[in-house]
Short mmCIF file of C-alpha atoms in Angstrom, two decimals:
data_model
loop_
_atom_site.label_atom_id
_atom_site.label_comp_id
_atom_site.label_asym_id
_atom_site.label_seq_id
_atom_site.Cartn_x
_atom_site.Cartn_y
_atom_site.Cartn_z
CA UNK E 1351 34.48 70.90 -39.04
CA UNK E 1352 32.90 69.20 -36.27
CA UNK E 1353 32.04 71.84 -34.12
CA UNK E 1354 30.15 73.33 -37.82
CA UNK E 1355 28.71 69.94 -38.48
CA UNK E 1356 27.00 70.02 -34.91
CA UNK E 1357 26.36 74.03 -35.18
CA UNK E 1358 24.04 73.11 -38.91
CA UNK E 1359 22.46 70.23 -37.13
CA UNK E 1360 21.57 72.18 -34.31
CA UNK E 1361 22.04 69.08 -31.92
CA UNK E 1362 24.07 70.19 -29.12
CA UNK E 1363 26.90 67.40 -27.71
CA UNK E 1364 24.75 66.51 -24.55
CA UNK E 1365 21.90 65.49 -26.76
CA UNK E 1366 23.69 63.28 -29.02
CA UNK E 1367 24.80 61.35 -26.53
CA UNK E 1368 21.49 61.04 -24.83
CA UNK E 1369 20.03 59.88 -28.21
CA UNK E 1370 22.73 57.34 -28.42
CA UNK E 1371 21.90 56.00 -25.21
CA UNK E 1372 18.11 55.57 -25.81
CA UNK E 1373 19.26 54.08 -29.16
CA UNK E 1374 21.58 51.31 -27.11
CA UNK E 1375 18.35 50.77 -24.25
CA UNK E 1376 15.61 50.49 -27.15
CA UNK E 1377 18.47 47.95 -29.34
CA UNK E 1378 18.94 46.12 -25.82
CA UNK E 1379 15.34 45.27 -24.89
CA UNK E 1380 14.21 44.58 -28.22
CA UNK E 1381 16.90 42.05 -28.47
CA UNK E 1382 15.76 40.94 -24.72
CA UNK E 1383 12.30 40.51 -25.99
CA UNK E 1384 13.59 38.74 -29.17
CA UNK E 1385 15.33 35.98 -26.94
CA UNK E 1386 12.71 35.68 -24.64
CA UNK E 1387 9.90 35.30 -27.39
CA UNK E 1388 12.29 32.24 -29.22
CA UNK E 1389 13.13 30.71 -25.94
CA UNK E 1390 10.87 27.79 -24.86
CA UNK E 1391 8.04 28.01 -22.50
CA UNK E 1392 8.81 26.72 -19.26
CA UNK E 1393 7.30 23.07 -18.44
CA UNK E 1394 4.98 23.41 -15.91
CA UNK E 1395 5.31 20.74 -12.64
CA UNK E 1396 3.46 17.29 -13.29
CA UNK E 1397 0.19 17.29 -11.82
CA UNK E 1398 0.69 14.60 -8.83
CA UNK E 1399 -1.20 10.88 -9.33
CA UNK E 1400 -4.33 10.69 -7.32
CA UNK E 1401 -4.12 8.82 -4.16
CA UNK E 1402 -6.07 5.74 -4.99
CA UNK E 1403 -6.51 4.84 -1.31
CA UNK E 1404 -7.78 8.16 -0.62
CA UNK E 1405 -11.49 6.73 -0.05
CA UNK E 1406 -10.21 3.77 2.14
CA UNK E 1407 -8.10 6.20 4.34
CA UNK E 1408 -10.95 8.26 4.28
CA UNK E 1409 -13.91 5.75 5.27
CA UNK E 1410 -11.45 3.95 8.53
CA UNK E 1411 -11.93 7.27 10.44
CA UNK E 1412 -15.38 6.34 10.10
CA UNK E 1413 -16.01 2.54 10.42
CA UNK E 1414 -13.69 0.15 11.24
CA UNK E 1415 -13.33 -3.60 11.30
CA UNK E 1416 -12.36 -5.90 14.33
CA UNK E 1417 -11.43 -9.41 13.58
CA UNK E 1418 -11.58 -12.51 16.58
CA UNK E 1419 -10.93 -16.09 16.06
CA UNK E 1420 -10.81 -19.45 17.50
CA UNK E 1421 -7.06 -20.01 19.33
CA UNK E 1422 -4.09 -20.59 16.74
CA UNK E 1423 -5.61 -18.97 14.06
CA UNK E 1424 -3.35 -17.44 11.28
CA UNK E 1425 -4.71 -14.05 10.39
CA UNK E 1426 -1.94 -13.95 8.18
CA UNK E 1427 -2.80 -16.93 6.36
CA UNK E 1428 -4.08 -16.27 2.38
CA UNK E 1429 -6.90 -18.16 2.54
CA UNK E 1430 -8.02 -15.81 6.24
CA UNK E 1431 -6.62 -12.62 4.13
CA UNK E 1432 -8.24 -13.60 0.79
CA UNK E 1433 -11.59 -13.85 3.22
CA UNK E 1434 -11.23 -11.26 5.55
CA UNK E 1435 -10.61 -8.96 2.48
CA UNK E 1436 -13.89 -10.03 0.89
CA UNK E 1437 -16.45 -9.11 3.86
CA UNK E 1438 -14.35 -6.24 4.72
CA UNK E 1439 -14.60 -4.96 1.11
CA UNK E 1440 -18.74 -5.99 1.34
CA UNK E 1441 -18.93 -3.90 4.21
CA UNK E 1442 -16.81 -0.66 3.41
CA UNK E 1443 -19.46 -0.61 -0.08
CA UNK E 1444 -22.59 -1.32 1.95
CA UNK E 1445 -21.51 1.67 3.63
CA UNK E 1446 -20.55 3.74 1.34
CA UNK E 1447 -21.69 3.27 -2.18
CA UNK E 1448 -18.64 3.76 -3.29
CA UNK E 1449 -16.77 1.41 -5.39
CA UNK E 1450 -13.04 3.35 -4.48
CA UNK E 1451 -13.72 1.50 -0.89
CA UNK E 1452 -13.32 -2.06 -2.21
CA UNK E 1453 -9.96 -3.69 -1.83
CA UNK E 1454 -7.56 -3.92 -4.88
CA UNK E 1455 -8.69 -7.02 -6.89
CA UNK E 1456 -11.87 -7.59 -5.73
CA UNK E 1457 -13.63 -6.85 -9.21
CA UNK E 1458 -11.32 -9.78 -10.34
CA UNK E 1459 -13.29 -12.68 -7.50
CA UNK E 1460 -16.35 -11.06 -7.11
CA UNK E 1461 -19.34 -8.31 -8.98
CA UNK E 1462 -20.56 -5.73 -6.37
CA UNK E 1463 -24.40 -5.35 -6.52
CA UNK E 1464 -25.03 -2.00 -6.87
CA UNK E 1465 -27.06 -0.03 -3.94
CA UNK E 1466 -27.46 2.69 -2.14
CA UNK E 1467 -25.62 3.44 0.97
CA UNK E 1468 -25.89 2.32 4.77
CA UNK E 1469 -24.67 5.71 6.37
CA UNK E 1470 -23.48 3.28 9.34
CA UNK E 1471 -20.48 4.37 12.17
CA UNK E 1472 -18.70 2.87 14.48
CA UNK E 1473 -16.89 -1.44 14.78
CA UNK E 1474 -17.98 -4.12 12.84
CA UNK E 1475 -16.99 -7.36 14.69
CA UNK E 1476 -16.27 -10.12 12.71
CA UNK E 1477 -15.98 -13.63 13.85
CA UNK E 1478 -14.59 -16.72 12.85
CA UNK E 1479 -16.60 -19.35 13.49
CA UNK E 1480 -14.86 -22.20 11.56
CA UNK E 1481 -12.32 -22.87 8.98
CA UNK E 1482 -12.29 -26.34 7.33
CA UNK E 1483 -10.33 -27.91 4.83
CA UNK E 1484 -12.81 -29.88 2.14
CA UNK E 1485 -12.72 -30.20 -1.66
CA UNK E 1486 -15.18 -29.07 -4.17
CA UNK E 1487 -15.37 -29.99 -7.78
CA UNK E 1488 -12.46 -32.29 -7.42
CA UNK E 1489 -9.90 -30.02 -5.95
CA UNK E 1490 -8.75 -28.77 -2.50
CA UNK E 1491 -10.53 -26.02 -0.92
CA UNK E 1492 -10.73 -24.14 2.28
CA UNK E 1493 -14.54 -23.28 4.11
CA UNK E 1494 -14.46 -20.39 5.88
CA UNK E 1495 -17.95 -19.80 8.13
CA UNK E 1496 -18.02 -15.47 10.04
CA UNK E 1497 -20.49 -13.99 11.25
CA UNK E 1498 -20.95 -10.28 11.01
CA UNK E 1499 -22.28 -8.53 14.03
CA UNK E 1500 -23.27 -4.83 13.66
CA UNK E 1501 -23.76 -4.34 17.83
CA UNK E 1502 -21.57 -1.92 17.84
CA UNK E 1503 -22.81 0.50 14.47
CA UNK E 1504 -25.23 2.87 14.27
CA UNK E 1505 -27.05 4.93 11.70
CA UNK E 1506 -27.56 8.81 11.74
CA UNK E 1507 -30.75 10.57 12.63
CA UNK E 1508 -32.44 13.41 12.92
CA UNK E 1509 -32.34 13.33 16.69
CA UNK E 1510 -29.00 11.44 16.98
CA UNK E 1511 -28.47 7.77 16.21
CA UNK E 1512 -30.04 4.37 15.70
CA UNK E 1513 -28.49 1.39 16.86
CA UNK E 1514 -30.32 -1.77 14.79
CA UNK E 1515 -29.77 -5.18 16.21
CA UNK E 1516 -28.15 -6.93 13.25
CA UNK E 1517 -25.88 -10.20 12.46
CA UNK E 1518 -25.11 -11.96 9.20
CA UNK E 1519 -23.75 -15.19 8.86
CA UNK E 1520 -21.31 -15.80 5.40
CA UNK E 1521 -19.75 -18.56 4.31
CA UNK E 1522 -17.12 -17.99 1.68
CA UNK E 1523 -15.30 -21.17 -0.38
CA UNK E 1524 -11.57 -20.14 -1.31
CA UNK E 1525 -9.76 -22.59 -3.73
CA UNK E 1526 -6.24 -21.27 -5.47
CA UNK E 1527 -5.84 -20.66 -8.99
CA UNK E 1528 -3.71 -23.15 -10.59
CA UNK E 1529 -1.48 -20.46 -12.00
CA UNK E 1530 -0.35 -17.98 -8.89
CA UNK E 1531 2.35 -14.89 -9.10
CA UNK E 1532 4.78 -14.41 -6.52
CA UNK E 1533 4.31 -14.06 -2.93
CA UNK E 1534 4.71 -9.95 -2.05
CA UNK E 1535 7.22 -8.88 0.57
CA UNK E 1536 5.15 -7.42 3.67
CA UNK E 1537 6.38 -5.89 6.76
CA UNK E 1538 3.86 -7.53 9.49
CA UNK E 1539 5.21 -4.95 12.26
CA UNK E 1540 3.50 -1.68 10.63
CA UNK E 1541 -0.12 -1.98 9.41
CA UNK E 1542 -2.74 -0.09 7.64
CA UNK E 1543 -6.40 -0.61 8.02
CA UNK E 1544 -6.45 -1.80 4.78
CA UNK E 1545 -4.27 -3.79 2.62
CA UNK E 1546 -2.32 -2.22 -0.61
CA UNK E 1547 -1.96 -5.00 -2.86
CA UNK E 1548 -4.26 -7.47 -4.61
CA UNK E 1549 -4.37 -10.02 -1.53
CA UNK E 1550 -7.14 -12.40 -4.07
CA UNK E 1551 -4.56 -12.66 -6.67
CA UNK E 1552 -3.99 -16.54 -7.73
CA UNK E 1553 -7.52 -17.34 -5.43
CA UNK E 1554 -11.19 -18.20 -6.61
CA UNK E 1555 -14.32 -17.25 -3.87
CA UNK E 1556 -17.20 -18.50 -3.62
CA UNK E 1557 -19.96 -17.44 -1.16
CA UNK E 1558 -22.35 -19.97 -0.56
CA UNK E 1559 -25.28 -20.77 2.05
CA UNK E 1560 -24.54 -23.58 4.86
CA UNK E 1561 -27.44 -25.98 4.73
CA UNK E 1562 -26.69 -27.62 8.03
CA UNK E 1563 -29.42 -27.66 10.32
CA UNK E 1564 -27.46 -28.84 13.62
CA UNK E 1565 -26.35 -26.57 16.66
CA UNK E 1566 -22.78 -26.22 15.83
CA UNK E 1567 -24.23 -25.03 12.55
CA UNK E 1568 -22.45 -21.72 11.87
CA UNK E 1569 -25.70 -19.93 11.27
CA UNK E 1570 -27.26 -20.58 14.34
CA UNK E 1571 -23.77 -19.68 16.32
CA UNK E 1572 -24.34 -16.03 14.83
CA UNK E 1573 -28.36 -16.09 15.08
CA UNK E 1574 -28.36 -16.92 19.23
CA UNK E 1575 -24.99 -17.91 20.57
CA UNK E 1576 -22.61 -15.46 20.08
CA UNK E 1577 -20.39 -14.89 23.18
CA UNK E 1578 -21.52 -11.57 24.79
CA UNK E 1579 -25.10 -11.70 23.05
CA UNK E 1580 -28.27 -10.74 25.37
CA UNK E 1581 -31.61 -11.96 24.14
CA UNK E 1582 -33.27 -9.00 26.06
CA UNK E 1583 -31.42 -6.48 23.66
CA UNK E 1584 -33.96 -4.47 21.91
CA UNK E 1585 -33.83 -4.64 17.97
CA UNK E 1586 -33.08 -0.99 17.99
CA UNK E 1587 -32.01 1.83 20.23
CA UNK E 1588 -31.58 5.26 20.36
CA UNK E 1589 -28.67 6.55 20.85
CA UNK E 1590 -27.35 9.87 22.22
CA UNK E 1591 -23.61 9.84 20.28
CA UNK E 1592 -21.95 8.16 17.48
CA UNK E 1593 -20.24 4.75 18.63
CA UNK E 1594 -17.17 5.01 18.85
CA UNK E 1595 -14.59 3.29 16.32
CA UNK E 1596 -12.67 0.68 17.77
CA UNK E 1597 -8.53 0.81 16.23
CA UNK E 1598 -8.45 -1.80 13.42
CA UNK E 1599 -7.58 -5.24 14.34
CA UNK E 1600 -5.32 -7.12 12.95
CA UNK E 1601 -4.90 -4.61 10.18
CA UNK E 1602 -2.84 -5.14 7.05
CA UNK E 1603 0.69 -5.65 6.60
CA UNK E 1604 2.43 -2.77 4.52
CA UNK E 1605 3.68 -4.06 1.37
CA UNK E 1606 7.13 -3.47 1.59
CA UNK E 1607 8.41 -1.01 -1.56
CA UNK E 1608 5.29 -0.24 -2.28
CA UNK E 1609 5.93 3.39 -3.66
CA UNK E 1610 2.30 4.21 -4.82
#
């Protein structure tokens, strides 16, 4: 009966079974394609968190900032942080336009005035002239008188670059907040050229102008008696290379744990 049924059918035994095996291939991948259309897409990788330092790290390779002082001064002091932060934040915006350059908290002590930017390179060197402790409106504050000298900066040209004779005198007024958050945990061995936490959280600032008209008057330290300044230095000069940018100095602590 069998060898009749295939005889009428005309399908000889070799074809059956390659008919059942494209049967079983065609029942296989359409059951592969079945599982593959109900099983969930695969979840692509999170896109990675911009590096919000990216135009600070960027900018140091291009201008830095060198700090000096009178003996025994504590860099690390938050009143010297909270104004070294300020003019170094002035500075790195001056430069750049860019509002990614200013320190974290900034916005929260001070409004940026909006301009275009001073393409400067090189060192700015910043000295402390004076610190003083005084009071204003009744509570404790702490004066602190820098001058800005920009000897050592110089602005692109078409030929090369321009040093300008330039030096600004700033007087800041730093009182604390009567409501202040914990102290963060830095490591003072490793430093950044900039700092990675808010370092004017719990402090108010003030710039103001110095109205003394004596010698010691901070002012006239920056205008004409800087150590190292020569009265026969021309306003500008051309120069024949970039200055060159000095390491940072003292830098900023790392904030210890600080993940971001």
């Amino acid at each position: 009966m069998a060898s009749r049924s295939m005889i009428t059918s005309g399908t000889t035994p070799a074809e059956t079974l390659s008919t059942h095996t494209y049967v079983r291939i065609l029942a296989t991948a359409t059951l592969a394609a079945g599982i593959s259309a109900c099983a969930p897409a695969a979840t692509p990788p999170p896109t990675p968190e911009p590096d919000r330092f990216a135009a600070l790290e960027s900018d140091a390779k291009i201008m830095s900032h060198r700090w000096t002082a009178p003996d025994g001064t504590d860099f690390g002091s938050p009143e010297v942080q909270v104004a070294r932060g300020y003019i170094e934040s002035e500075n790195n915006y001056d430069r750049t336009a860019n509002t990614d350059t200013l320190y974290p908290g900034y916005n929260d002590v001070a409004q940026v005035q909006k301009s275009p930017p001073t393409t400067r390179t090189g060192t700015i060197d910043h000295h402390i002239l004076q610190i003083e402790s005084t009071s204003h409106l009744g509570r404790p504050a702490t004066e602190i008188h820098v001058c800005d000298v920009y000897m050592q900066t110089a602005m692109p040209t078409d030929t090369g670059w321009t040093r300008l004779e330039r030096r600004l005198a700033v007087s800041l007024r730093i009182q604390a907040e009567d409501v202040r958050g914990p102290l963060p945990t830095l490591d003072h061995e490793h430093r950044l050229p900039y700092p990675t936490w808010n370092i004017f959280d719990g402090w108010e600032v003030e710039r103001f102008t110095d109205k003394r008209m004596d010698d010691d008057a901070p002012w006239r330290i920056c205008a004409s008696g800087m150590p190292g300044y020569n009265r026969d230095t021309p306003l500008t000069e051309q120069l024949t290379a970039a200055p060159v940018v000095e390491p940072f100095y003292p830098g900023w602590p790392i904030l210890v744990g600080d993940d971001e």
